Coordinates of C-alpha atoms and ligand atoms in Angstrom, one line a residue:
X1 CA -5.7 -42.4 -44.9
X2 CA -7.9 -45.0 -43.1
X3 CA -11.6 -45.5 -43.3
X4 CA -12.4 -43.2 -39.5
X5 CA -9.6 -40.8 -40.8
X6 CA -11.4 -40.4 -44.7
X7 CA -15.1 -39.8 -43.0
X8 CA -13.6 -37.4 -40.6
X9 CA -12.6 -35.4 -43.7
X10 CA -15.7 -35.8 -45.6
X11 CA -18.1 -34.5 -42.7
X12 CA -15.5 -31.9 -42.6
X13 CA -15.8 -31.0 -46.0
X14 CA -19.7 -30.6 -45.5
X15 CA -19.2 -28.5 -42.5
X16 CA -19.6 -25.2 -43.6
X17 CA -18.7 -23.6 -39.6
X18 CA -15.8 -25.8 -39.9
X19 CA -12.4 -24.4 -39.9
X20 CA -11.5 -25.9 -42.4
X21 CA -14.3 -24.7 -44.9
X22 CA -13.6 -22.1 -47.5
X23 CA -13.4 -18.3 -45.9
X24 CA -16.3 -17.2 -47.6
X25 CA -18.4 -20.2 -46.9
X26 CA -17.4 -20.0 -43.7
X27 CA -18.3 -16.2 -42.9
X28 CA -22.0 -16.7 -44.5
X29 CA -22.3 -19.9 -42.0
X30 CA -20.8 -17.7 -39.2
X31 CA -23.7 -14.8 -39.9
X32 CA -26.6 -17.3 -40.8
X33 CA -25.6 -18.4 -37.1
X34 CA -25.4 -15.2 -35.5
X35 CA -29.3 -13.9 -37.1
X36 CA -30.1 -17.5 -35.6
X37 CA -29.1 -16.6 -31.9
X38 CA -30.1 -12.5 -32.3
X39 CA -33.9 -14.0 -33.5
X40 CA -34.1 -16.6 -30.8
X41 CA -33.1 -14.3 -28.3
X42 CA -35.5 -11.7 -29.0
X43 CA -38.1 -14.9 -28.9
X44 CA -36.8 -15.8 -25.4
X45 CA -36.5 -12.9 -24.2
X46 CA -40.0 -12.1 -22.5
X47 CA -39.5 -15.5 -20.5
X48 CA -35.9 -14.5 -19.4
X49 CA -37.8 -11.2 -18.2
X50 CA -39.9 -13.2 -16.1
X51 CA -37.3 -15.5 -14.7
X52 CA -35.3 -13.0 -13.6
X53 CA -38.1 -11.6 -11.5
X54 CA -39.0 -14.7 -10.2
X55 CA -35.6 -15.4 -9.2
X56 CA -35.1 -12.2 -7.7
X57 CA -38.2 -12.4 -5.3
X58 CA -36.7 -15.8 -4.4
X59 CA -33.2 -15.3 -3.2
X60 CA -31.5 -17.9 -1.7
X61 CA -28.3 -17.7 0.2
X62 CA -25.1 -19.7 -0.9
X63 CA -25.6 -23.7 -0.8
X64 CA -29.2 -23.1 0.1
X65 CA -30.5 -22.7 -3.3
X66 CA -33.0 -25.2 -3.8
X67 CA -35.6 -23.5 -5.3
X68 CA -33.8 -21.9 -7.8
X69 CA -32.0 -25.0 -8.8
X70 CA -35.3 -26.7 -8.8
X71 CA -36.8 -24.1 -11.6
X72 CA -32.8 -24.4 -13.8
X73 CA -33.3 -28.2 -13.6
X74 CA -36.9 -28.6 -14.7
X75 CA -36.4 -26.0 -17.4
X76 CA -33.2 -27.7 -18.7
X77 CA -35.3 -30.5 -18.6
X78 CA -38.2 -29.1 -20.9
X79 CA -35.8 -28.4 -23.7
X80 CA -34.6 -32.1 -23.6
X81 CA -30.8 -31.2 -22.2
X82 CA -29.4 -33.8 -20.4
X83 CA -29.3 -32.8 -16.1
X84 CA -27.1 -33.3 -13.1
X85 CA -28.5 -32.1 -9.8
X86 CA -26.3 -31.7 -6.7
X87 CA -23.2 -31.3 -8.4
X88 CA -21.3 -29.2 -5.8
X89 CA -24.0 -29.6 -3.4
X90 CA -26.7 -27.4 -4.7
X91 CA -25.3 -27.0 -8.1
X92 CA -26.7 -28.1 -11.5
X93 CA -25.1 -28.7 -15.1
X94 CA -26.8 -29.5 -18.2
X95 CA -25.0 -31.3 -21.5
X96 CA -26.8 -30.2 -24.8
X97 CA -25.1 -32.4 -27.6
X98 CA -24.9 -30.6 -30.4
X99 CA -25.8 -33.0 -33.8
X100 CA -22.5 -32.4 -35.3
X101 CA -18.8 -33.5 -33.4
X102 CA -16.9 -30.6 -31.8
X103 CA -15.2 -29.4 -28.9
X104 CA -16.9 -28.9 -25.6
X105 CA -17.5 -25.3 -24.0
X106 CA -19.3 -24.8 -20.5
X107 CA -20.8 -21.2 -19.4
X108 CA -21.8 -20.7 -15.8
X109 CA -24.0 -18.7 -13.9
X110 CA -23.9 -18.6 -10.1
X111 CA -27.1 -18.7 -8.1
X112 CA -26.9 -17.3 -4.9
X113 CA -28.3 -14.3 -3.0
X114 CA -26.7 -12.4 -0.4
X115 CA -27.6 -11.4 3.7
X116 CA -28.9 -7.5 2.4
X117 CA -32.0 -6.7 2.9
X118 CA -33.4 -5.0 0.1
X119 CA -34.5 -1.4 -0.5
X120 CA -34.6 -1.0 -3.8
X121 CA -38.2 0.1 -5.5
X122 CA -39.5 -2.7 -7.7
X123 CA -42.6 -4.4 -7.6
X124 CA -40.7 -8.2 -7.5
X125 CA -38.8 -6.7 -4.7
X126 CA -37.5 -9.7 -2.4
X127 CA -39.4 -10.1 1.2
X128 CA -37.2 -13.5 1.5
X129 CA -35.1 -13.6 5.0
X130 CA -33.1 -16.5 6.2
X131 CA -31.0 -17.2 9.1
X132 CA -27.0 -16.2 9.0
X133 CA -25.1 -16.5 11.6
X134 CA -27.4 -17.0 14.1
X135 CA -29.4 -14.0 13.2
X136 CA -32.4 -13.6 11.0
X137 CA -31.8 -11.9 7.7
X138 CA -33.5 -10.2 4.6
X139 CA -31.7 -12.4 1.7
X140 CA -31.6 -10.1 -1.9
X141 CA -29.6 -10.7 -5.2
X142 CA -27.6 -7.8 -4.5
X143 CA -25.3 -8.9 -6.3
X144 CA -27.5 -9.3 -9.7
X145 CA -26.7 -13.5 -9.7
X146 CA -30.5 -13.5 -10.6
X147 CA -29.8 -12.0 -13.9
X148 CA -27.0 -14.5 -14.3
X149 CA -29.2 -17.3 -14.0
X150 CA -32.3 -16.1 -16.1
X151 CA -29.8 -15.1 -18.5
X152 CA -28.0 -18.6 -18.7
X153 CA -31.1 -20.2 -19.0
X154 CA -32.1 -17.9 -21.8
X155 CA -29.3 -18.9 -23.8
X156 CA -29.9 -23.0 -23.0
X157 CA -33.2 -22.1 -24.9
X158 CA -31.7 -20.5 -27.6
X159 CA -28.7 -23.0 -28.3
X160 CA -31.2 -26.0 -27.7
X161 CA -33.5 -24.9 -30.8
X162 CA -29.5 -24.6 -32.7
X163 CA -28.8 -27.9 -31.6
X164 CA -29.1 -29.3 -35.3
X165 CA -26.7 -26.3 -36.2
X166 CA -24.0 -26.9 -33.5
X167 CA -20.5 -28.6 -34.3
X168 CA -20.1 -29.6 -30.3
X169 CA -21.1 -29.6 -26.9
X170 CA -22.3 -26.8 -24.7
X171 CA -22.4 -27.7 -20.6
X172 CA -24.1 -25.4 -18.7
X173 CA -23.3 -25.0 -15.1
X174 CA -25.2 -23.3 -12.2
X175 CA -23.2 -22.6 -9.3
X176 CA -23.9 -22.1 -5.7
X177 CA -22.2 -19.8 -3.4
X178 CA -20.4 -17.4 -5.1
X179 CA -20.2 -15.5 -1.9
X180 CA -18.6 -17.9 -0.1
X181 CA -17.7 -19.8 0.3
X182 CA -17.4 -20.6 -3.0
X183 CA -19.5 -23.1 -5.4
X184 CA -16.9 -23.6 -8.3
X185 CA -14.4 -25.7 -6.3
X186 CA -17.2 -28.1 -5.2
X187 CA -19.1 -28.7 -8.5
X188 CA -14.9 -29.2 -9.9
X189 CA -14.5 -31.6 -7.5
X190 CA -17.7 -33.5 -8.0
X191 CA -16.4 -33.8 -11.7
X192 CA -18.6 -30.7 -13.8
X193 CA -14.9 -30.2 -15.9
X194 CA -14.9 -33.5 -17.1
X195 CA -17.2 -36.2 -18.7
X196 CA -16.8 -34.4 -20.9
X197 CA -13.8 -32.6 -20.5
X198 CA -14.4 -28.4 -21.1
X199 CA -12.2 -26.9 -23.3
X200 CA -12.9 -23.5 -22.6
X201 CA -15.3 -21.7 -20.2
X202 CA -17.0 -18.4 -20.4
X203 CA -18.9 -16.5 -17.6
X204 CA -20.2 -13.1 -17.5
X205 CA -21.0 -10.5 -14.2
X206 CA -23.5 -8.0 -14.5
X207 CA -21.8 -4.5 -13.0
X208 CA -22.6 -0.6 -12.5
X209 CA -22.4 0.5 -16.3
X210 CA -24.3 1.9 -18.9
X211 CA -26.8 -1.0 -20.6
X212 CA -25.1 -1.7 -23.8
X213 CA -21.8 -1.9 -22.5
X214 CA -19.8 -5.2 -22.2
X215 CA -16.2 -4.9 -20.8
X216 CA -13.3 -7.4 -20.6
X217 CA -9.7 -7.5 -20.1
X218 CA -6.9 -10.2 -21.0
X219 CA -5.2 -11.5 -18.4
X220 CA -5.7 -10.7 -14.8
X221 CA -9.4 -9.0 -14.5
X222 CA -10.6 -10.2 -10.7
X223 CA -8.3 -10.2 -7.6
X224 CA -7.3 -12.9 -5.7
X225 CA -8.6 -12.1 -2.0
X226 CA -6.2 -14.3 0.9
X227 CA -6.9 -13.5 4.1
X228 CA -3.6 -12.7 6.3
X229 CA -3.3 -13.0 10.0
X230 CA 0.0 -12.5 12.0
X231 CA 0.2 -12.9 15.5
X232 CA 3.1 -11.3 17.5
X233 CA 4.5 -12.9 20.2
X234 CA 7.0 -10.8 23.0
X235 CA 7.2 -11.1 26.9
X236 CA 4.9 -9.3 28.8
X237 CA 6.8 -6.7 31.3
X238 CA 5.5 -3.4 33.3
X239 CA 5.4 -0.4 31.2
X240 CA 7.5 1.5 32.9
X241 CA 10.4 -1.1 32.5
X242 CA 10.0 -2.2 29.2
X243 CA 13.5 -3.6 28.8
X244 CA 12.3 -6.3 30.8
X245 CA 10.5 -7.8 28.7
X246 CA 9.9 -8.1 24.3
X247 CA 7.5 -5.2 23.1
X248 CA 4.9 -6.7 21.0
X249 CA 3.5 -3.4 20.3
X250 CA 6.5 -1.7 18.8
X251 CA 6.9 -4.8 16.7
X252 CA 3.9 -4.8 15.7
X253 CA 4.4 -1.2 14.6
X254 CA 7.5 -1.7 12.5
X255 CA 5.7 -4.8 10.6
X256 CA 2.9 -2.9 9.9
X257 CA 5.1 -0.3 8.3
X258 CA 7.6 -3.0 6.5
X259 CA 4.5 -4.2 5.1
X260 CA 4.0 -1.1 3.3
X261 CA 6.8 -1.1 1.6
X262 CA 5.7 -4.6 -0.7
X263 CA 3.4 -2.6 -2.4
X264 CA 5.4 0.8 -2.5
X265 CA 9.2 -0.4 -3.3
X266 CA 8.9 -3.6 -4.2
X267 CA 5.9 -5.0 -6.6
X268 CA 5.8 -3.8 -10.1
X269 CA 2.9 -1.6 -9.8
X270 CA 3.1 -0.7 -13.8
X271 CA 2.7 -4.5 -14.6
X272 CA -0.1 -5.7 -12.1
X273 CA -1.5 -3.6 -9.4
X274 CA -1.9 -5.7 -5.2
X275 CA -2.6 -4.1 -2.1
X276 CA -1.9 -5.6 1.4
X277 CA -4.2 -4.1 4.1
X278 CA -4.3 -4.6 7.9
X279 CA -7.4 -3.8 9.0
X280 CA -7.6 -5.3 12.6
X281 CA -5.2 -5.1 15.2
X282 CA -5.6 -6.5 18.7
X283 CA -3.2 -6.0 21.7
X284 CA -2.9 -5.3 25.5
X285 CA -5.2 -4.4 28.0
X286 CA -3.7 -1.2 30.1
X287 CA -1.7 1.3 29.2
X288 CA 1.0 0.4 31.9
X289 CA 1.5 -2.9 30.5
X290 CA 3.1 -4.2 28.1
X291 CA 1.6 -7.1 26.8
X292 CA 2.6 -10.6 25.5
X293 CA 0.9 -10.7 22.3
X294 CA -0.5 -8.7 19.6
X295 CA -3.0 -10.1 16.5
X296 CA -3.0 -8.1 13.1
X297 CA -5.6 -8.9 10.3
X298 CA -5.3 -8.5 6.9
X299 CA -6.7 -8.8 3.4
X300 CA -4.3 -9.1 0.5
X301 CA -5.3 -8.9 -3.3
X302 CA -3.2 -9.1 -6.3
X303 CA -4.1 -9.2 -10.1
X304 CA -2.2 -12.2 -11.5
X305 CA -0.8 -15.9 -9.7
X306 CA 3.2 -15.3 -9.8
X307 CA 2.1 -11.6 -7.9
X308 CA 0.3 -13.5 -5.7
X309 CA 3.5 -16.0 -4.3
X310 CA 5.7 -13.0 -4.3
X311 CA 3.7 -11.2 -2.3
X312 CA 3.1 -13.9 0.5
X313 CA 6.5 -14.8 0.6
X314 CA 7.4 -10.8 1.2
X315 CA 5.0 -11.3 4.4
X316 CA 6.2 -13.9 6.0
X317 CA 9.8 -12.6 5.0
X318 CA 9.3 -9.0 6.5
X319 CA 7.2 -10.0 9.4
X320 CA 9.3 -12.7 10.7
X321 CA 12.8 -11.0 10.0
X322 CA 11.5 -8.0 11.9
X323 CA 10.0 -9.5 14.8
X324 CA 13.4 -11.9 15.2
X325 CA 15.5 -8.7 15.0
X326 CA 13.5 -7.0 17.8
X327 CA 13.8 -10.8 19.8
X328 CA 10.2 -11.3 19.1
X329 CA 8.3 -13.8 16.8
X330 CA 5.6 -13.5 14.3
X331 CA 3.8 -16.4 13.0
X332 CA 2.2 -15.6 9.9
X333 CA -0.5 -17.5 8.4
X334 CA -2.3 -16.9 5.2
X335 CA -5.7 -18.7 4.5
X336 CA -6.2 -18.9 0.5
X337 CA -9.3 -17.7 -0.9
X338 CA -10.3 -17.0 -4.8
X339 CA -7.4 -17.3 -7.2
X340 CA -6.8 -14.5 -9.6
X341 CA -10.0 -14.9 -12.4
X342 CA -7.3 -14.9 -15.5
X343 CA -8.9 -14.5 -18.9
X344 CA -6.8 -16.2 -21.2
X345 CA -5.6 -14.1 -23.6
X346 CA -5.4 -16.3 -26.6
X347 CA -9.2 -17.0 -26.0
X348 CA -9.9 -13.2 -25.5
X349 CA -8.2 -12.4 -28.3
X350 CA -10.2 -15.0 -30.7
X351 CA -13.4 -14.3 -29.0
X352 CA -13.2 -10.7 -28.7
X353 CA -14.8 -9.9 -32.7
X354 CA -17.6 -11.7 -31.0
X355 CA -18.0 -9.6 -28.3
X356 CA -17.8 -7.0 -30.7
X357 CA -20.5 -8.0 -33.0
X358 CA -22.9 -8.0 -29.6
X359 CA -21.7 -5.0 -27.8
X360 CA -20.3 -2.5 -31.0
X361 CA -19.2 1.0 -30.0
X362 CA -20.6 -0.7 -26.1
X363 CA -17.0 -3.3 -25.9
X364 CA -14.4 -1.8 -23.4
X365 CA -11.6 -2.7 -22.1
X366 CA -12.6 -3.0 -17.9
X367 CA -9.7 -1.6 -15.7
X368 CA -7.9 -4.5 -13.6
X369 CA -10.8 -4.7 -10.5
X370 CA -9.7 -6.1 -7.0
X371 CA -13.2 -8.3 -5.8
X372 CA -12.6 -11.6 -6.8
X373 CA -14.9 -14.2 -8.5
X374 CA -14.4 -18.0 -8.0
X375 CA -14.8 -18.5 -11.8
X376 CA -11.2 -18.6 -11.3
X377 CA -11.0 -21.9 -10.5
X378 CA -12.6 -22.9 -13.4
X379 CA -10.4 -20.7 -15.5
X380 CA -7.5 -22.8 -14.1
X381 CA -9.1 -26.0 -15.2
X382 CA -9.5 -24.7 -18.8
X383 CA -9.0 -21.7 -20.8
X384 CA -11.4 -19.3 -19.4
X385 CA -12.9 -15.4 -20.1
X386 CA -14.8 -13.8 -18.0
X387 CA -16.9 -10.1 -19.2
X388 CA -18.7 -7.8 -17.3
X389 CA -22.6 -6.7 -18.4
X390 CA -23.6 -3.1 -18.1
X391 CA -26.7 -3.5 -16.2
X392 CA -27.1 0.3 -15.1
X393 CA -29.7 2.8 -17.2
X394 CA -27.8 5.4 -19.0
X395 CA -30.5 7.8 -19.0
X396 CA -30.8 7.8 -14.5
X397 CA -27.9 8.2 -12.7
X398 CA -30.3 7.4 -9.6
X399 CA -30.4 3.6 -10.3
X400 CA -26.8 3.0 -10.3
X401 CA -25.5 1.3 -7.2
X402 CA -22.9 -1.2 -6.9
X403 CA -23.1 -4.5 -6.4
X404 CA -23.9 -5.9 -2.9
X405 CA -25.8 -2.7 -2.4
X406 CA -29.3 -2.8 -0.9
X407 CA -30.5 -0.4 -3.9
X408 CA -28.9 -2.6 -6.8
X409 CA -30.7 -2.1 -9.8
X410 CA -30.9 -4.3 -13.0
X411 CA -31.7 -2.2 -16.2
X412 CA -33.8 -5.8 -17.9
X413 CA -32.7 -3.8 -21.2
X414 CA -29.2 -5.7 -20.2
X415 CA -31.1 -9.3 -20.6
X416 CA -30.8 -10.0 -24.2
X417 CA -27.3 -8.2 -24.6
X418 CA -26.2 -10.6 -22.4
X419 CA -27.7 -13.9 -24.1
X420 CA -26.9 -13.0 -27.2
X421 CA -23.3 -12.0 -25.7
X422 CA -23.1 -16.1 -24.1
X423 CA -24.5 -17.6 -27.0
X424 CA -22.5 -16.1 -29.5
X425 CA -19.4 -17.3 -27.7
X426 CA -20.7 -20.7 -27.2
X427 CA -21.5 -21.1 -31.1
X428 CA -18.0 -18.6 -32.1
X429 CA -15.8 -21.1 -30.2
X430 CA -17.2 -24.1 -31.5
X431 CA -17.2 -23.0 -35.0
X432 CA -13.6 -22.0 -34.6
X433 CA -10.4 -23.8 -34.8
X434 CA -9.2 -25.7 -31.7
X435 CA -7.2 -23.2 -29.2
X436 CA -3.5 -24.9 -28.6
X437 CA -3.2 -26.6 -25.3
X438 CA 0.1 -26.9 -25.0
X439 CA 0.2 -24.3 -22.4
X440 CA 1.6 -24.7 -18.8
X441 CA -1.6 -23.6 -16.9
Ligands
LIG1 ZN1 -21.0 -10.3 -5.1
LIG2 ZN1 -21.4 -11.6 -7.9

C-alpha cells in the first residue's frame, strides 16, 4: 500500500457517509444529513416562494433568458459557488465543491417560458409579451419551468451551507429552451458534462398531481418526439384516365394505412408503448386531376432508443416498398428531435429509498408519458433519473390544468417537497457507493 493509497484509506475510515463505514455509523450519518437538508429547506423556503414569483412575472422565451439567468448567477454567486454564464448560450452552471473528495452529480432546471398568454388568477400573474414568429406574444411559465428554477436554486442554498458535510461535487445547471429547441444539447456541447465529468444527473418536472406526490419510473419515462415527413411522388394525368399516369393519392392512401399496422401488428405494445401519427396531408388541386405529388406529416413517439430505430426503419420500409409496388416513390425523411428521457434503472433503484423518505405514502410509479424532455441528452451522457412533482392542490380540482395551459397552476405547498426531493439525491448519491460504469450507454 503506498503513501496516496494509505491516506485514501484513513480519510476513508473517518468518513462516516462513506461506503465503506460501518452500517450503523453510516445510517446515523445518512439521518443527521437528511434533518440537515429538511431544516435548511424549511429556512429557504420563504425565499424560494419569492423567487418563484419573481420568475414567473418574468417569463422569458427559450434562448432569451437573460434576466432570469442574470438573478441564478448572482445568487449562485452570493453563496460563494463557482459560475459559468453562457454555457449553451443563455445557460448557467454552478460547481459547489464539497470539503470532502467524492463523485460529481449535476441537477438541472430549465428556464424558459412559453408563447401562452396567461389567464390564470394570481396576483404575480405574467403581463410579459415577446415577439415569436413575427407576431407579438404574451410569454407565461406555462409550463411551471419557474418552479424549476426557484426550486434548484433553493437547493444550491441548502447544499452550500452542507458544503463542510459533502463527500463531492454538486454542478448545478440552468438550461435554456426546453421548448425548443432544446438547451441541453448546447450547454453539452459547450462542455457543462465535463470539467468535471458528472456521474449521474437528476432533474425533476413539476406535473398535474396532487402536492405531495412524486412519481418516477425506470427505464423509459418521456417519449422521443421525431418529426416524419414523406413526400409522394406519381405522374400527373386527367382524372378521368388515371392509367395514364401514377396515382399519388391512392398511394398515399395505402401508406397511410401500412403505417398503421407498425404500431398494431408489429411493435411490442406490452414491452414499450409508440404511436406514429399523420396529421397533415397535402395533395392536388381539382378534383379532375390527378396530381404529381402528395406531402404527409407526421409525429412519431416511442418510449425507449432500440423502439425508436425499429420504428423508423418500418417507415421508410413500408412507405417506400408500397409506393415502388404502385410505380410511385416516396422519399421519407425523419428529422430527430428529443431522445427517449431513460432513467437508469440501477440509479432509480438506489435512489428510490430516497425519494421515499421525501414523498412517503406520496411516491408512485408515473405511467410511461409520450411528451418528451431534452434531459435526455443528458441522461445519455451519464446515468440519469428524472421525477415528476405534484404541483396541483388536492383539496380544488379547479386549479388543475396541464402543462402549457394558460390556467397552469403551481400549488407553492410543492416548493419544499421538491428541494428537499433534489437535495436528498444530491447528498444520497454522493454518500453512496460508486454506481458501475461499465455499461454500454
Ligand atoms: Zn413544456
Ligand atoms: Zn416543461
Amino acid at each position: 500500500m503506498d503513501r496516496s493509497t494509505l491516506l485514501f484509506a484513513l480519510a476513508a475510515l473517518g468518513t462516516a457517509g462513506s461506503a465503506l463505514a460501518p452500517p450503523s455509523l453510516r445510517a446515523q450519518a445518512a439521518s443527521d444529513l437528511h434533518a440537515r437538508i429538511d431544516e435548511l429547506a424549511t429556512a429557504v423556503n420563504d425565499q424560494v416562494v419569492a423567487w418563484r414569483r419573481d420568475v414567473h412575472a418574468h417569463p422569458e422565451l427559450g434562448f432569451r433568458e437573460f434576466r432570469t439567468a442574470a438573478l441564478v448567477a448572482e445568487h449562485l454567486r452570493s453563496l460563494d459557488i463557482d459560475v459559468t454564464t453562457e454555457v449553451g448560450r443563455t445557460g448557467v452552471v454552478g460547481v459547489l465543491r464539497g470539503s470532502r473528495p467524492g463523485p460529481v452529480v449535476a441537477l438541472r432546471a430549465d428556464m424558459d417560458g412559453l408563447p401562452v398568454t396567461e389567464l390564470a388568477d394570481v396576483p404575480f400573474a405574467s403581463k410579459a409579451t415577446a415577439e415569436w414568429l413575427g407576431r407579438e406574444v404574451g410569454v407565461m411559465h406555462a409550463c411551471g419551468h419557474d418552479n424549476h428554477v426557484a426550486i434548484l436554486m433553493g437547493v444550491a442554498s441548502v447544499l452550500s451551507e452542507m458544503r463542510d458535510e459533502l463527500p463531492g461535487t454538486v454542478k448545478f445547471f440552468f438550461q435554456p429552451a426546453e421548448e425548443g429547441p432544446g438547451g441541453a444539447a448546447p450547454m453539452i456541447a459547450d462542455g457543462a458534462m465535463e470539467n468535471p465529468d458528472v456521474d449521474a444527473v437528476f432533474g425533476l418536472h413539476v406535473f398535474p398531481m396532487a402536492v405531495g406526490t412524486i412519481a418516477y419510473r425506470p427505464g423509459g419515462m418521456l417519449a422521443s418526439s421525431d418529426g416524419l415527413r414523406i413526400v409522394v411522388r406519381g405522374v400527373q394525368t386527367h382524372g378521368a384516365m388515371p392509367w395514364g399516369g401514377v396515382d399519388p393519392i391512392v398511394t398515399a392512401s395505402q401508406i397511410i394505412m401500412g403505417l398503421q399496422q407498425i404500431v398494431s401488428r408489429q411493435t411490442d405494445l406490452s414491452d414499450s408503448p409508440a404511436v406514429v401519427t399523420i396529421g397533415q396531408i397535402e395533395g392536388g388541386n381539382r378534383g379532375n386531376i390527378i396530381p404529381d405529388t402528395v406531402l404527409m406529416v407526421g409525429t412519431v413517439r416511442t418510449l425507449n432508443p432500440e423502439t425508436r430505430t425499429d420504428v423508423h426503419e418500418r417507415i421508410r420500409r413500408i412507405a417506400e416498398n408500397i409506393a415502388e409496388a404502385n410505380g410511385a416513390e416516396a422519399e421519407v425523411t425523419i428529422d430527430l428531435g428529443y431522445p427517449v428521457t431513460v432513467n437508469d434503472p440501477d440509479l432509480t433503484g438506489r435512489m428510490e429509498s430516497s425519494l421515499r423518505r421525501v414523498a412517503g405514502e406520496g411516491l408512485t410509479i408515473m405511467p410511461p408519458a409520450l411528451g418528451a424532455e431534452d434531459f435526455s441528452y443528458f441522461a445519455r451522457e451519464a446515468p440519469g433519473l428524472f421525477i415528476g412533482l405534484g404541483i396541483s392542490p388536492p383539496e380544488d380540482p379547479s386549479l388543475w390544468h396541464p402543462n402549457h395551459s394558460p390556467y397552469f397552476y403551481a400549488d407553492e405547498r410543492a416548493l419544499p417537497i421538491g428541494v428537499r426531493a433534489l437535495a436528498s439525491l444530491a447528498v444520497d448519491y454522493l454518500s453512496g457507493p460508486p454506481i458501475s460504469e461499465d455499461r454500454d450507454r
